[in-house]
mmCIF file of C-alpha atoms in Angstrom:
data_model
loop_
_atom_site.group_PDB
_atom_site.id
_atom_site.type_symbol
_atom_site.label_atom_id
_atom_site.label_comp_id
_atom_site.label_asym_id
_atom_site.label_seq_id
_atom_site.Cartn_x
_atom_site.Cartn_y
_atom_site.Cartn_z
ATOM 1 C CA UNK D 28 109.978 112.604 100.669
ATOM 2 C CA UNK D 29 112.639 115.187 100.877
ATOM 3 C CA UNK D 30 112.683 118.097 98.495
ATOM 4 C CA UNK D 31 115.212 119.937 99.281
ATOM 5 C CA UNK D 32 118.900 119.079 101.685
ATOM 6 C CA UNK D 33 121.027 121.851 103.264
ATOM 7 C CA UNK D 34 124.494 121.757 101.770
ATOM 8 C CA UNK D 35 125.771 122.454 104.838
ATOM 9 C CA UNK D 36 124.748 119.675 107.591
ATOM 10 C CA UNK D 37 122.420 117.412 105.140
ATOM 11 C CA UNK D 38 119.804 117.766 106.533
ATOM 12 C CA UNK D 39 116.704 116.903 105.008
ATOM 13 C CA UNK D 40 113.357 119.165 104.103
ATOM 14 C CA UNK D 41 110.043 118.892 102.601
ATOM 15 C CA UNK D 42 109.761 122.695 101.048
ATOM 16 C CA UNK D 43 112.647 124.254 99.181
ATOM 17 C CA UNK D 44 115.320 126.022 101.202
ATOM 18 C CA UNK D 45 113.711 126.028 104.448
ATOM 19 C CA UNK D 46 115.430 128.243 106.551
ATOM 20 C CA UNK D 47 116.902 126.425 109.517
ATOM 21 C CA UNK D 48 119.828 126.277 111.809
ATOM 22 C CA UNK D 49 122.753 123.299 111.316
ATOM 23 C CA UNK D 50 124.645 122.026 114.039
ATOM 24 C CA UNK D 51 123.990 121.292 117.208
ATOM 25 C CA UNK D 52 122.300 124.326 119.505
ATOM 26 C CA UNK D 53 124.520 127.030 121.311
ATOM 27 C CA UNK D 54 124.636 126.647 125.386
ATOM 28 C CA UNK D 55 125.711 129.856 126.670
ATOM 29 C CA UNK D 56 125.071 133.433 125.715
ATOM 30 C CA UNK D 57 128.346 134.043 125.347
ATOM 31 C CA UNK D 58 128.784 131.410 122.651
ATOM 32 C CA UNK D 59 125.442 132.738 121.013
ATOM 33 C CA UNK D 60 127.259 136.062 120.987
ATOM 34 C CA UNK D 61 130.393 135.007 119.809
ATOM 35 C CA UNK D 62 128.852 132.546 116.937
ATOM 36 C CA UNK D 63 127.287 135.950 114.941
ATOM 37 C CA UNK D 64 129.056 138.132 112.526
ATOM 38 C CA UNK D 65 132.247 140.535 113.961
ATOM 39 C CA UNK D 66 129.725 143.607 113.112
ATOM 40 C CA UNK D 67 126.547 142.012 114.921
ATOM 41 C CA UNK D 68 128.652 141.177 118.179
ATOM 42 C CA UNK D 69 128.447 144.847 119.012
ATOM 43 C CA UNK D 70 124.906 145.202 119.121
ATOM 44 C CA UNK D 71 124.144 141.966 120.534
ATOM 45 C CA UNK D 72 126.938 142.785 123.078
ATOM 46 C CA UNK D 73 125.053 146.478 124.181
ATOM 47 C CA UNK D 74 121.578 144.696 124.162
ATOM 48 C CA UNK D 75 122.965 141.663 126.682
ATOM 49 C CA UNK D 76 124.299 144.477 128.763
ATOM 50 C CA UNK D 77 121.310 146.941 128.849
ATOM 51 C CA UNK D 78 118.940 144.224 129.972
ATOM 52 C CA UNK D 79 121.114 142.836 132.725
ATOM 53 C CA UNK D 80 121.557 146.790 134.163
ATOM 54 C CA UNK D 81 118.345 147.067 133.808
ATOM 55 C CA UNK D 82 116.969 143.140 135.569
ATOM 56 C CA UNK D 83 119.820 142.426 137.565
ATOM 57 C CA UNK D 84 118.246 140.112 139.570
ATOM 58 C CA UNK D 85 117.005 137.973 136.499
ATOM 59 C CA UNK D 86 118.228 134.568 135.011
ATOM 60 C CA UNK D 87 120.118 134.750 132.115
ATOM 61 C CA UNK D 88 120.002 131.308 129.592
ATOM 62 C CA UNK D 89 119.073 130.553 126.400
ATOM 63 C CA UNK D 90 115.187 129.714 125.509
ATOM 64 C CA UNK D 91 114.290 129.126 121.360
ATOM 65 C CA UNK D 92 118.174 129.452 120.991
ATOM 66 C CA UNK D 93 117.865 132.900 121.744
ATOM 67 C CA UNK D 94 119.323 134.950 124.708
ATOM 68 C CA UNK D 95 116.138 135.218 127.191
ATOM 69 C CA UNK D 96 115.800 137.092 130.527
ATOM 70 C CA UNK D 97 113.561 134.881 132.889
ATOM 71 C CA UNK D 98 112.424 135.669 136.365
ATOM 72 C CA UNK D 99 109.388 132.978 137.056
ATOM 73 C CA UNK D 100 108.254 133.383 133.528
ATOM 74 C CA UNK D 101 110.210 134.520 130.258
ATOM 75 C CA UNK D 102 110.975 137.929 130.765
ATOM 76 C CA UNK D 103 112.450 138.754 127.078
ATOM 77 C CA UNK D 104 114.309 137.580 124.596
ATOM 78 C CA UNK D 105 117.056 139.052 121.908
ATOM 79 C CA UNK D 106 117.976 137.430 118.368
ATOM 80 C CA UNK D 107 120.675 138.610 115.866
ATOM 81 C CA UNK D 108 119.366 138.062 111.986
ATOM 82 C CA UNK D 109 120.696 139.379 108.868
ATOM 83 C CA UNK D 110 119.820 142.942 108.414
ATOM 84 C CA UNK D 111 118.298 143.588 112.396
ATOM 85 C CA UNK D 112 118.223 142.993 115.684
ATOM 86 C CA UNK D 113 114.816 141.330 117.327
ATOM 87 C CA UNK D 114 113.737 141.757 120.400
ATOM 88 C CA UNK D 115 110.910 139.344 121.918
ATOM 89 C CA UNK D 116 109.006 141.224 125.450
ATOM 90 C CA UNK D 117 105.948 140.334 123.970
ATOM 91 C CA UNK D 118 102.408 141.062 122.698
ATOM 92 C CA UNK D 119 101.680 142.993 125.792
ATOM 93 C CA UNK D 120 104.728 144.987 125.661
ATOM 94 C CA UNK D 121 104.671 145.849 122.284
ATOM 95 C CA UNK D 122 101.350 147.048 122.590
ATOM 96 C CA UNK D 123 101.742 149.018 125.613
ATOM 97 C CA UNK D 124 105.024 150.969 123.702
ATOM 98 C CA UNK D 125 103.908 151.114 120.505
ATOM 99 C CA UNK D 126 103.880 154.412 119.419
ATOM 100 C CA UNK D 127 107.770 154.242 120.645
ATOM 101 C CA UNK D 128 108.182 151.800 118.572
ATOM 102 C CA UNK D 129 106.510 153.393 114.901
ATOM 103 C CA UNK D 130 110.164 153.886 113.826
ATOM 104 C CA UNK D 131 110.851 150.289 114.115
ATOM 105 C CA UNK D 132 108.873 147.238 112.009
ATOM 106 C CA UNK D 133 107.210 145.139 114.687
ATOM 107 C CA UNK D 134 104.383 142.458 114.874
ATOM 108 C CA UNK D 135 102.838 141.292 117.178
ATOM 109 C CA UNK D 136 105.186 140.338 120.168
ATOM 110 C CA UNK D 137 108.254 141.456 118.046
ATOM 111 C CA UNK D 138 110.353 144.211 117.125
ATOM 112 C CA UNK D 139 112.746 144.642 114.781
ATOM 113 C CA UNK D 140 116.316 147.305 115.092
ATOM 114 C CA UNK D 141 118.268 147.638 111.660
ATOM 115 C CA UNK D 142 121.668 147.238 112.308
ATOM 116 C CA UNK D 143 122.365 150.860 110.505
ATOM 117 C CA UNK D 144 120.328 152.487 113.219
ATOM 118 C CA UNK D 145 121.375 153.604 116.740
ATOM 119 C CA UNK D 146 120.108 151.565 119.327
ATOM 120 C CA UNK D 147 117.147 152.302 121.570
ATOM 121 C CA UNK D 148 118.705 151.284 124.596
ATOM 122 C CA UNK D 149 116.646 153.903 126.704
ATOM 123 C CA UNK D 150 113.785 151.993 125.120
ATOM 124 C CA UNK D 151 115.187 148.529 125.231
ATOM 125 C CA UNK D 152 115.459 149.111 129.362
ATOM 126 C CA UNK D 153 112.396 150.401 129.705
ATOM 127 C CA UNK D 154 110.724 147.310 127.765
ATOM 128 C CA UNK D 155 112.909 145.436 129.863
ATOM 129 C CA UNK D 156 111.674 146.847 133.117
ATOM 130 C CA UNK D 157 108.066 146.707 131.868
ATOM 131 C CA UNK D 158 107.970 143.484 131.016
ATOM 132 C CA UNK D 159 110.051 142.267 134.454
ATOM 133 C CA UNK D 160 107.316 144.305 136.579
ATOM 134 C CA UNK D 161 104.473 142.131 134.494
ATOM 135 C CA UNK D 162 105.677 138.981 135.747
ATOM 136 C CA UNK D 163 106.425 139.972 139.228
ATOM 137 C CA UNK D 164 102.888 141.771 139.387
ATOM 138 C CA UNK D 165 100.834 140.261 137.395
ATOM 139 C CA UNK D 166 97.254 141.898 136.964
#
């Protein structure tokens, strides 16, 4: 039984204002980009081009509806939300740079970069790089 129905593409839920995404899912990066806020194109814009200077020989598609990097595994991934920007390299990754990354929230294989902060891109290649020499050489 459905308790609660997004106004926006009717579709149906069993908990209150589950959070969700209508429509049918993006196929390119490019239309990922494009589909965010003016503001948020920016940073998702100097993220997508920091990880391909970084992994140019990587594959560049779209994994969870998210911009991922994937070289015979998923490399990393990048996702524009409200407030921040997340990046996805991983459990491994994020424990491997985590005192980098006590200025940011993280979790577990996530970290988070408020839009009203500079971007780490020195970090956000290394990451990258880290997490690209994982796969290739895995231990």
């Amino acid at each position: 039984m459905a308790v609660w129905q997004c106004p926006n593409c009717g579709r149906e839920f069993t908990r209150r204002n589950t959070k969700h995404s209508c429509g049918e899912p993006l196929e390119t990066i490019d239309a990922y980009i494009a589909a965010q806020p003016e503001p948020v194109q920016n940073y998702l814009n100097q993220v997508r081009d920091t990880i391909r200077a970084a992994l140019p020989d990587v594959q560049e598609c779209l994994s969870w509806r998210m911009p991922t990097y994937w070289h015979r595994q998923n490399i990393i991934h990048f996702a524009a939300f409200k407030n921040h920007l997340g990046i996805y390299p991983g459990s491994e990754a994020i424990e491997h740079f985590r005192d980098r990354l006590a200025p940011y929230a993280f979790s577990k294989g996530a970290v988070q970069l408020p839009y009203n902060q500079p971007l780490p891109l020195d970090l956000i290649t290394e990451i990258a790089q880290w997490c690209y020499q994982r796969a290739v050489n895995p231990s």
